[in-house]
CSV table of C-alpha atoms in Angstrom, one decimal:
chain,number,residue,atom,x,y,z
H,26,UNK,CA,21.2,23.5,15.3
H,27,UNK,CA,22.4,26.3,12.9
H,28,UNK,CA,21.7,25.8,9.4
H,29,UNK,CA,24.6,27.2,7.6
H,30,UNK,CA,23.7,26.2,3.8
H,31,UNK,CA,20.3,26.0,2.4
H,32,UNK,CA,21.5,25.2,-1.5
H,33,UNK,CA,20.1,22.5,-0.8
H,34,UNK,CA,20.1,22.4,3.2
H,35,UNK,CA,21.6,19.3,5.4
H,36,UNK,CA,17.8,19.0,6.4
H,37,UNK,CA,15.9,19.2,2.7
H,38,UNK,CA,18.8,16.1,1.7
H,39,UNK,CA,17.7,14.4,4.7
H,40,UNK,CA,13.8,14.7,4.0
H,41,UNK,CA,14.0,13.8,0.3
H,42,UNK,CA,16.0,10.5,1.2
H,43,UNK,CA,13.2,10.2,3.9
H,44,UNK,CA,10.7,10.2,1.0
H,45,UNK,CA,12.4,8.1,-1.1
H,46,UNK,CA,13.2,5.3,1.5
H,47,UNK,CA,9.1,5.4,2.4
H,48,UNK,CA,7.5,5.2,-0.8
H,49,UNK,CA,6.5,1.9,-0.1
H,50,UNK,CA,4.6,2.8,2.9
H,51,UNK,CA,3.3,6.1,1.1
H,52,UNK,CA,1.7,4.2,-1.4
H,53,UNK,CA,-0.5,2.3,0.8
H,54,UNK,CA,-2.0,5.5,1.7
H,55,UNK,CA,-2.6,5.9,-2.1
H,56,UNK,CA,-6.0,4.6,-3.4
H,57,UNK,CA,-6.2,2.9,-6.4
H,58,UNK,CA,-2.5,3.7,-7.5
H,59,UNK,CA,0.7,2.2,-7.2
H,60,UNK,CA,4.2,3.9,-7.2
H,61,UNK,CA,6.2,2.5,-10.4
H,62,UNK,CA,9.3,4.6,-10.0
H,63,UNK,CA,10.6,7.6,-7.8
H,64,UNK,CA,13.9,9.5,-8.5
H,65,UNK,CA,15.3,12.0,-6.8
H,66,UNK,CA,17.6,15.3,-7.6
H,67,UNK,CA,18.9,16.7,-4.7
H,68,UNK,CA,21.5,18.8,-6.6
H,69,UNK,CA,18.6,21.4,-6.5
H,70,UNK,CA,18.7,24.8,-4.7
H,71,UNK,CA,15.4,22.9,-3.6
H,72,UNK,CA,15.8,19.3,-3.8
H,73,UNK,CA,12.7,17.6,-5.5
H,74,UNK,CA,11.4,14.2,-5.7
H,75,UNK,CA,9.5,12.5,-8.6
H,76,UNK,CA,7.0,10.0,-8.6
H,77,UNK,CA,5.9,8.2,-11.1
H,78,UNK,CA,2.0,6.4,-10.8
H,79,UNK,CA,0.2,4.0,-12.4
H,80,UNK,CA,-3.5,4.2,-11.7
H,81,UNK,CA,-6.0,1.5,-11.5
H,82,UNK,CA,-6.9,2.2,-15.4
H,83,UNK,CA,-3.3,1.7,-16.2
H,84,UNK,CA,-2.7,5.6,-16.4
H,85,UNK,CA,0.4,7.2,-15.8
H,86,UNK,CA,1.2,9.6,-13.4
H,87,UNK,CA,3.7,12.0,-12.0
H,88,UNK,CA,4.0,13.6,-9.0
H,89,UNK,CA,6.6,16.2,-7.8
H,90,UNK,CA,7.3,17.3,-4.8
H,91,UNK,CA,9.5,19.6,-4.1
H,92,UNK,CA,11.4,20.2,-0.8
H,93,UNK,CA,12.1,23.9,0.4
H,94,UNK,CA,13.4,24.7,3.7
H,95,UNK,CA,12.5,27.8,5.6
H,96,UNK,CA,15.9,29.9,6.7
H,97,UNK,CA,16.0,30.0,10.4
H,98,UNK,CA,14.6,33.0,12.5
């Protein structure tokens, strides 16, 4: 498959929707904090994802991740 836009790409939509749709299962594999909110902006040349945590002190967190799709060879 030929990408033909990466601002954002097909496959960095799909991905951060993939995220999104897992958190629950991502924050199992977090110790000792627990996923309160996630948002996403996939408007973005690179679309991101936000996280926010909440520790086991009652500390917020946030978390970023940002999505970024290598052009094809």
């Amino acid at each position: 498959m030929k990408t033909t836009s990466y601002n954002p790409s097909p496959l960095e939509i799909d991905m951060a929707n993939a995220l999104l749709i897992l958190q629950g299962e991502i924050e199992k594999h977090m110790q000792d904090n627990k996923i309160i909110h996630a948002e996403s902006d996939l408007k973005k040349d690179n679309p991101s994802i936000t996280f926010n945590l909440l520790d086991k002190d009652g500390d917020p967190h946030e978390i970023v991740v940002k999505i970024v799709q290598i052009p094809d060879k």
